[in-house]
CSV table of C-alpha atoms in Angstrom, one decimal:
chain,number,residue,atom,x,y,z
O,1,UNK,CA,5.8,-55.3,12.1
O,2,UNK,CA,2.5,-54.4,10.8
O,3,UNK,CA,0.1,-52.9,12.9
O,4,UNK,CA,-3.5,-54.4,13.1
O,5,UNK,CA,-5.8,-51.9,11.2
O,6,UNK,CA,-8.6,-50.6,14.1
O,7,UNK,CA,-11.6,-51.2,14.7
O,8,UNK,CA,-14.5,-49.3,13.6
O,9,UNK,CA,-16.9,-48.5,16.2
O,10,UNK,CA,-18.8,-45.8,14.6
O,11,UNK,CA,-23.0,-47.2,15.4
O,12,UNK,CA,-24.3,-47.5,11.8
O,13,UNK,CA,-27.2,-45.0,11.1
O,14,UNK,CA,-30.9,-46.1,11.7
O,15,UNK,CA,-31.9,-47.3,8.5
O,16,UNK,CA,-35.6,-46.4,7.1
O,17,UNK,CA,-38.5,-48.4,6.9
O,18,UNK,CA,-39.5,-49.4,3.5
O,19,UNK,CA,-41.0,-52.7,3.2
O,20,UNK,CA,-43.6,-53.8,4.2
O,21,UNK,CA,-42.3,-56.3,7.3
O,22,UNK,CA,-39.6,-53.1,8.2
O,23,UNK,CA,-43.2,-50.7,8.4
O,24,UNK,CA,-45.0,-52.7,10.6
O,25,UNK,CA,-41.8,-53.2,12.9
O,26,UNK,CA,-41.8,-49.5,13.1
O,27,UNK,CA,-45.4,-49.0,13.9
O,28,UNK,CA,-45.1,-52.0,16.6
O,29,UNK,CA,-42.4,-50.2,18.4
O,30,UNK,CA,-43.7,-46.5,18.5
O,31,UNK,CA,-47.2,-48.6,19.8
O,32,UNK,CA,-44.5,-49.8,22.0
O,33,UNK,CA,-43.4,-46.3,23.2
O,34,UNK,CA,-46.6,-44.8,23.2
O,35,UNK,CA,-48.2,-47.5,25.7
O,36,UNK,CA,-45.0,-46.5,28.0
O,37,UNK,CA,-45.0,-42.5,27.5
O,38,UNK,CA,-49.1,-42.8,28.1
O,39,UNK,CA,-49.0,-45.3,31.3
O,40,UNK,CA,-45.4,-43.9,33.2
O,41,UNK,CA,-44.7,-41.0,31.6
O,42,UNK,CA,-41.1,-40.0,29.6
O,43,UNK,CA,-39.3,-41.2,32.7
O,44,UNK,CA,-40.1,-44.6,32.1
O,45,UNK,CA,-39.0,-44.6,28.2
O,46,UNK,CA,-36.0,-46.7,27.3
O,47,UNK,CA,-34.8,-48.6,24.6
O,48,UNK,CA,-35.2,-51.2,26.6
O,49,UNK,CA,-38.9,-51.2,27.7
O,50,UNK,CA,-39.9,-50.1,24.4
O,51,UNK,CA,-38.4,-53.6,23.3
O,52,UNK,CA,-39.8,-55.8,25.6
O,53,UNK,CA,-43.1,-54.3,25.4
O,54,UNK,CA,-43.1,-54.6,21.6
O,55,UNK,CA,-41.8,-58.3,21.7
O,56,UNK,CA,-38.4,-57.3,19.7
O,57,UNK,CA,-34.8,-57.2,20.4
O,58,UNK,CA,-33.3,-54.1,21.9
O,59,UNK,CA,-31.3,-54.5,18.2
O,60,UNK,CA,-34.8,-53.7,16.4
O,61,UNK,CA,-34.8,-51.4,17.7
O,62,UNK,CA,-31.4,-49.7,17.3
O,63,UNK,CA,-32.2,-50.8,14.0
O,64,UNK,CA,-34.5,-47.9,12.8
O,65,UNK,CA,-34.1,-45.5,16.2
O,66,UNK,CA,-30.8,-44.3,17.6
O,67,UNK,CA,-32.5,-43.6,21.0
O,68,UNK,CA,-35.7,-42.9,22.4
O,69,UNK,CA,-35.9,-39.4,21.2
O,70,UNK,CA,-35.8,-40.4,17.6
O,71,UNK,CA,-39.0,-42.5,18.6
O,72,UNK,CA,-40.6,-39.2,20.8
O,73,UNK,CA,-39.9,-37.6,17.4
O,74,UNK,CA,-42.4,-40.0,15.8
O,75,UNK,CA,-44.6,-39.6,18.2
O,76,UNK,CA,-44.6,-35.9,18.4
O,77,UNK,CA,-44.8,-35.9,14.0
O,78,UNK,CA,-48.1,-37.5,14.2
O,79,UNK,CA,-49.4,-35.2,16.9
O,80,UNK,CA,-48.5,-32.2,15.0
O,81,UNK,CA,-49.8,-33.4,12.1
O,82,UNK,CA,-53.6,-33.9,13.2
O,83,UNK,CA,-53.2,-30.2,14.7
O,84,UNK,CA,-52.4,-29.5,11.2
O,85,UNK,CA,-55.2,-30.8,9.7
O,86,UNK,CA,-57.7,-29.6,12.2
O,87,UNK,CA,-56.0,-26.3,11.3
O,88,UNK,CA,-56.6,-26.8,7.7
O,89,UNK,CA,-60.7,-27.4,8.3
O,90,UNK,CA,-60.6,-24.2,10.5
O,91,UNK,CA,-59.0,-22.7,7.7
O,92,UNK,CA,-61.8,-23.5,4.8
O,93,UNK,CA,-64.7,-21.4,7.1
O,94,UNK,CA,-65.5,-18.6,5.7
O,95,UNK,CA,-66.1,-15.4,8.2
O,96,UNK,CA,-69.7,-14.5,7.2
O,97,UNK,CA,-71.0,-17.8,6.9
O,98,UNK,CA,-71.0,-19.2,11.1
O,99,UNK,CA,-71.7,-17.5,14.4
O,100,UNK,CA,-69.8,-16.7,17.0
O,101,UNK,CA,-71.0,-19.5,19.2
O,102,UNK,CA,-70.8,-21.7,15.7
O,103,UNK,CA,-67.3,-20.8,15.5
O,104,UNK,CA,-66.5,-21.5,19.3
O,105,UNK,CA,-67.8,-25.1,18.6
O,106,UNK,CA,-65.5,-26.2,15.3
O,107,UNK,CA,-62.3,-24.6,17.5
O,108,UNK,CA,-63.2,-27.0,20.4
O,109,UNK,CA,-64.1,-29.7,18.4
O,110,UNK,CA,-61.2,-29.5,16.9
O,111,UNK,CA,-58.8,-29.4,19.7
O,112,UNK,CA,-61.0,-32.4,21.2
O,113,UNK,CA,-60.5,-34.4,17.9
O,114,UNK,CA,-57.0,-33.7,18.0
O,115,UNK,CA,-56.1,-35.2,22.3
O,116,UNK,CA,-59.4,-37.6,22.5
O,117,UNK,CA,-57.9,-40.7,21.4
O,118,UNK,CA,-55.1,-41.0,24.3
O,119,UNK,CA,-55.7,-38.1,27.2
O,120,UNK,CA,-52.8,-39.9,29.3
O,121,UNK,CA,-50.1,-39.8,26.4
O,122,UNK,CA,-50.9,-35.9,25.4
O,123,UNK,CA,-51.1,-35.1,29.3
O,124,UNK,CA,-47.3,-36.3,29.0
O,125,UNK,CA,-46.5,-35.0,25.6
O,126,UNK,CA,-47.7,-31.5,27.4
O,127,UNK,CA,-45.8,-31.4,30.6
O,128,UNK,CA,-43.0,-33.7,30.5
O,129,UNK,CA,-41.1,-34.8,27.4
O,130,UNK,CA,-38.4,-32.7,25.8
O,131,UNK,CA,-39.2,-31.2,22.7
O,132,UNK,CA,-36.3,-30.5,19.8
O,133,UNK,CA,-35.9,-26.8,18.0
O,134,UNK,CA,-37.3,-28.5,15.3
O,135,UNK,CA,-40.5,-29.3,16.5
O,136,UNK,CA,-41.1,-26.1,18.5
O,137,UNK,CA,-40.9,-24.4,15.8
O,138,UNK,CA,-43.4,-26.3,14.4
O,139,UNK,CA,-45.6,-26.2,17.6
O,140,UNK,CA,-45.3,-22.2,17.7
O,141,UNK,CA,-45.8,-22.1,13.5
O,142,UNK,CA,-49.1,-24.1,14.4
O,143,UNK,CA,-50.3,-21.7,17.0
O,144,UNK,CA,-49.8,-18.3,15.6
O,145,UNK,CA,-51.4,-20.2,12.4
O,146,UNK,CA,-54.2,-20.8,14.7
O,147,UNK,CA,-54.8,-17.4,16.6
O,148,UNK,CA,-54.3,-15.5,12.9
O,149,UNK,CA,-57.3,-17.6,11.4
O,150,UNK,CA,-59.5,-17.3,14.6
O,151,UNK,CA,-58.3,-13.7,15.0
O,152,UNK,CA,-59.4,-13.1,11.3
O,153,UNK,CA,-63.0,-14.8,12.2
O,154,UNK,CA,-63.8,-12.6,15.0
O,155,UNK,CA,-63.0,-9.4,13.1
O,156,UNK,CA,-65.7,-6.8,13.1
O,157,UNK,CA,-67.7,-9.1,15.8
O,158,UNK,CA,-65.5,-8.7,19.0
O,159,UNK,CA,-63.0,-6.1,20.3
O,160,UNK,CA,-59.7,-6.7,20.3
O,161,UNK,CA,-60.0,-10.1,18.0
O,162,UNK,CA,-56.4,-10.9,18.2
O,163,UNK,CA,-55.9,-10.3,21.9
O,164,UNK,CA,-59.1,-12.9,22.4
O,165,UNK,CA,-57.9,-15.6,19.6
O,166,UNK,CA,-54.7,-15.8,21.5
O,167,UNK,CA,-56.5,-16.7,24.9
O,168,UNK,CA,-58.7,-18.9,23.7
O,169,UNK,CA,-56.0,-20.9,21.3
O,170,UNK,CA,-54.1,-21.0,24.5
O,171,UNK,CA,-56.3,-22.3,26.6
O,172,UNK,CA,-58.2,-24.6,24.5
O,173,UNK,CA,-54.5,-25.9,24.1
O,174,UNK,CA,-54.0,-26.5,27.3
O,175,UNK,CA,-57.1,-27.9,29.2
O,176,UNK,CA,-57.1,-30.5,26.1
O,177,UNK,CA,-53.8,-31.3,26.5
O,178,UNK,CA,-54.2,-31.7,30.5
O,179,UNK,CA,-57.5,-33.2,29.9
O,180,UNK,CA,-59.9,-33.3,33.1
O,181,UNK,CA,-60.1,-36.5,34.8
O,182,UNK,CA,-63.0,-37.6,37.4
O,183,UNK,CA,-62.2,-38.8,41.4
O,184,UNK,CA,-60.7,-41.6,40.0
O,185,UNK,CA,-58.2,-40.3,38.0
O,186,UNK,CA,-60.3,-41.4,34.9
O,187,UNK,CA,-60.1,-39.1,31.9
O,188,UNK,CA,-63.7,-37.6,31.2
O,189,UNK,CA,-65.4,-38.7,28.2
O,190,UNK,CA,-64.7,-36.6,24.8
O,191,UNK,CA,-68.4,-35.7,25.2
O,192,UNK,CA,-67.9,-34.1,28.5
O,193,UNK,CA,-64.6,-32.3,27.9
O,194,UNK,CA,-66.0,-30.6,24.5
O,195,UNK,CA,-69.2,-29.8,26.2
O,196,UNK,CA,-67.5,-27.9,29.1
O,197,UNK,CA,-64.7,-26.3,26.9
O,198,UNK,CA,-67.4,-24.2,24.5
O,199,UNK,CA,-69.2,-23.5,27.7
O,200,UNK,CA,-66.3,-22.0,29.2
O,201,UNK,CA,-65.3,-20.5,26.3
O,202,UNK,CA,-68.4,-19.2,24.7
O,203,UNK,CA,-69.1,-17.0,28.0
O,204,UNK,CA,-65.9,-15.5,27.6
O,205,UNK,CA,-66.4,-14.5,24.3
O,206,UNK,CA,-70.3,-12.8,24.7
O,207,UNK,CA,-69.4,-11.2,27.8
């Protein structure tokens, strides 16, 4: 008797996005995930959610992401890449050609560029979703990227300009990523939060 041949239950592989319909069914359901991560947090991401909010089947989504990390990993790519960018303007500043309190200003205007257009999802993306070796190592590459080209600003202007680059990448990192919010729990305008940020930080640095 021949034996029936069995089944195959391997998942097939997301498959990538290349025309034009496929793209914007991608961007729909990262939206998707986004509105979640920013509103509940990473507790509240499923498959599932993402699906209904994006008005497609749980198969669309399967379709392109084999689970919601796949679509965190979007999510995190397009963070990471406006660091990168903001990275590359602080980059093309030349030492002798800004002040101190000059170059204070284009390191928190860049860091407020980077978290102003969704506080709630980078609040999240901070402090609860888990991040893959892959991208910290990115994260980390970003940072010391950061601290050597302010470090290599303050030379000759401040003591220990390495020491003081690292505490003020750090914590321009973090108050934008936590991102103040008023009584109400509303997150303060991009105005406000760059305004207090080079205050802080400009009396550290000309103490």
């Amino acid at each position: 008797m021949t034996r029936p041949h069995p089944i195959n239950r391997a998942k097939k592989l997301p498959r990538r996005a290349v025309q034009a319909r496929s793209r914007n069914t991608v961007e729909t359901i990262v939206e998707a995930a986004t509105r979640i991560l920013a509103s509940d947090g990473w507790s509240a991401l499923n498959t599932n959610a993402v699906a209904r909010i994006a008005g497609v089947s749980v198969g669309s989504v399967y379709e392109y992401f084999k689970n919601k990390e796949a679509i965190l990993d979007v999510i995190l790519d397009r963070h990471l890449s406006s660091g990168e960018a903001q990275l590359a303007e602080l980059a093309a500043v030349t030492h002798d050609a800004v002040c101190l309190d000059d170059i204070v200003g284009l390191l928190v205007e860049g860091f407020v560029v980077v978290h102003c257009d969704n506080p709630r999802l980078h609040r999240v993306l901070s402090g609860e979703v888990p991040v893959s070796d892959r991208q910290r190592e990115r994260i980390n590459q970003i940072r010391s990227q950061a601290i050597a080209l302010l470090a290599g600003l303050f030379a000759g202007r401040v003591e220990r300009p390495e020491l003081k680059a690292t505490l003020m990448i750090d914590a321009a990192d973090a108050l934008t990523h936590k991102w103040f919010v008023d009584e109400h729990g509303v997150p303060a305008k991009p105005g406000d939060m760059t305004r207090e940020l080079q205050q802080m930080l400009r009396s550290y640095i000309n103490a």
